[in-house]
Amino acid sequence: MKKKAEQRQISVEKLLAVALRLFVSRGYGSTTLEQIAAAARLSKGAVYFYFGSKESVLLELLQRVQTVVVDDAIRAATAAGPSAIDRLVAFLHNQAKLGISRRDDVLLLILMSLEFSHRRDKVTRCIADVYRRLHKHVEALIRSGQKSGEFRTDVPVRELAAIVMANHDGTFLEWYRRADALSGPNLVRALRSVVLYGVARPGTGRTEGRKL
Amino acid sequence: MKKKAEQRQISVEKLLAVALRLFVSRGYGSTTLEQIAAAARLSKGAVYFYFGSKESVLLELLQRVQTVVVDDAIRAATAAGPSAIDRLVAFLHNQAKLGISRRDDVLLLILMSLEFSHRRDKVTRCIADVYRRLHKHVEALIRSGQKSGEFRTDVPVRELAAIVMANHDGTFLEWYRRADALSGPNLVRALRSVVLYGVARPGTGRTEGRKL
Amino acid sequence: MKKKAEQRQISVEKLLAVALRLFVSRGYGSTTLEQIAAAARLSKGAVYFYFGSKESVLLELLQRVQTVVVDDAIRAATAAGPSAIDRLVAFLHNQAKLGISRRDDVLLLILMSLEFSHRRDKVTRCIADVYRRLHKHVEALIRSGQKSGEFRTDVPVRELAAIVMANHDGTFLEWYRRADALSGPNLVRALRSVVLYGVARPGTGRTEGRKL
Amino acid sequence: MKKKAEQRQISVEKLLAVALRLFVSRGYGSTTLEQIAAAARLSKGAVYFYFGSKESVLLELLQRVQTVVVDDAIRAATAAGPSAIDRLVAFLHNQAKLGISRRDDVLLLILMSLEFSHRRDKVTRCIADVYRRLHKHVEALIRSGQKSGEFRTDVPVRELAAIVMANHDGTFLEWYRRADALSGPNLVRALRSVVLYGVARPGTGRTEGRKL
DNA sequence: AATGAATGAGCATTCATTCAT
DNA sequence: GATGAATGAATGCTCATTCAT
């Protein structure tokens, strides 16, 4: 016998799953509530019953991205040990893992940050929070690497961090647009090499010999 | 005395200019013809008189991006001389210049490639053509650098090129989302450093001493 | 307590009824969805909820015309007995009855066949089917009357049948345009006389004495 | 050297010719001024220069139909001699001739009478005038035939005339919709037979021996 | 004499949202 | 708990018409 709470749980999860898939593949604005409801084998009314609005569905998804994706990434990087290079490698490694296990969650964040960039509402605030945390963390990581002499110091922290994030988002988008033409493992390897050698202090040899 | 040809020119350019601005700032789907017409101080009918459809406005803009942005980028890189590093630097330099003089054109390309990724029509074909050309060119550039020993060979061409393009697109998007928090010149410098040292053959010293 | 199924039935029937009236009195192209919705005391959205498009409303109406009008006409004529004259009389009689009880249904068919004659789509195919069946039946009827010696043989079946159909459609259109100037019963009597004496074999006296 | 008046004449005739063709093949409402202008290799403005409005183009066409088609028909019938049967035959004969030489003119009249039936304006008044004259003439013809004993008297004049007109319009519409499936000469023969034997006084033998 | 530019009212259609049941 | 019915505002697009040149 199914309890009501169970049914609720099942329906909500199903709705979030299909909404995630649709938002990522078609964009938020081009996805209709009808499509979400139909894909979850429910009625439009059910979506309103559970979420109250289309925007709330997106917000709930973004909340989960926040917890699962960002928290994890920061935790993984922090746990990786004292060397900034190690922590950067761990960060990149974790992102690569997410690219496989939670591809759509990460893409949702990136795509919505672009689709909603011109607005000023709950959604943008939520996204901005996530990015703020990510940037803050990456900046801290880089600053520490610069202090320890591992990372280059000829460019300011903020912009160097921005480029690291650009690599992150840009690579996900390449993967999003051209998955059929690219090898996942090779793409990850290329990303790691470029970022690592790109931010490392030139000529110190500290990156050499590292298995990428 | 205004000639008709002049008037046409003025109206068309005005419409394209405001459409570019609106498509980039709000997205294609979220921009209404009403907004385009109003911003150009014309009526919706005028847009149809000149373009026939909303899509055609976008297509015309993408055509121009193709000519101005891609052709120029490739020409600049090709002209830069035999060294692959020089050509890569020229490519990055040219993109940076475009980021200032034609920011919206480049962003249009990137943003539309994402907004239209799930469709299969004239727009996507046009965008795919542009990206195909860019990728082809960057891949050729990298392959030549690998042959000459300037670039790393531990990652395959295709994925290395993809990362270069990811840096390109990703940096533009960072600039798009966080222009207020970043210094343009520093961002360009960071991008150049990371990409250059990232793709260069490690430990050869060829990148050292280069003014970035 | 109104059930949903009831409500649906009521709204659909109301919409079809007003659409029929409007399509016949103003033509399909000159009838707006707004008018249909307003006449049914519903919103435009409701029409789309039930039918999905303006064309579908027309198609549904034509389907019903097919079933009710054509099937009935053929059945009535077939049931009328072995004599071709009797069957023709029955056919005309049935059409006259329809002209009163289902005036708009029959007119819809005729008017749409004209308004859509230049297109090639679902609507025209539906209409063509109806007319094909009617012509086929009338031709068979006439051929049988020619074989039995009841009908004239100095003109080919196909064109004789076409004239019978022309009388049918033409009389309905006269009735449509000049109802106020004509007496329905007299018009029916005139139609029957002309068609009957017109197709009968001249000089055989078979039509004489028949009560018209 | 082309005079201005000549040029005007040529353009006007060209416009009327293409408008007639388009109005008949697509209907008035579905024909755009753009199509008319394009088909005449002129601009929309030219149509306004010559006619002032879309409706005026139709009105001009209907005026010509009036003169050429109706006047001729009545003249031909009147000229045919004292016998009502002779005059009816002449009328039918003339209509058949028009069906070949002025098919579109006659169809324009019929189709517009249907497309505009729900309005009350210049166009409908013009069409009503034409039909009034035609009906009046046919009624007079039939009344005279009834007086002379040539035509049946068991149905009132008005409705008998209506059926004659129904044959006229209905046959033109059959020809309009199914020209490919019908033989013109046979259709005319069938029409003449049916109408003649249909309106003739039964059993008098007056129609026998007449070459149809 | 004729055209191209521009308008504005109108139309079919879409879609997030509401609500009675 | 969940649905079907219904809404209304918005949107891309059409087209007769006007007007300066």
Coordinates of C-alpha atoms (C1' of nucleotides) in Angstrom, one line a residue, chain A residues 7 43 45-46 50, chain F residues 1-4 6:
Chain A
Q7 CA 3.2 9.1 -3.8
S43 CA -1.6 17.0 -15.5
G45 CA -2.7 21.1 -12.4
A46 CA -0.5 18.6 -10.6
Y50 CA 3.2 20.6 -6.0
Chain F
dG1 C1' -4.5 14.6 -4.1
dA2 C1' -5.2 15.7 -8.8
dT3 C1' -7.6 17.0 -13.0
dG4 C1' -10.0 19.1 -16.7
dA6 C1' -11.4 27.9 -18.9

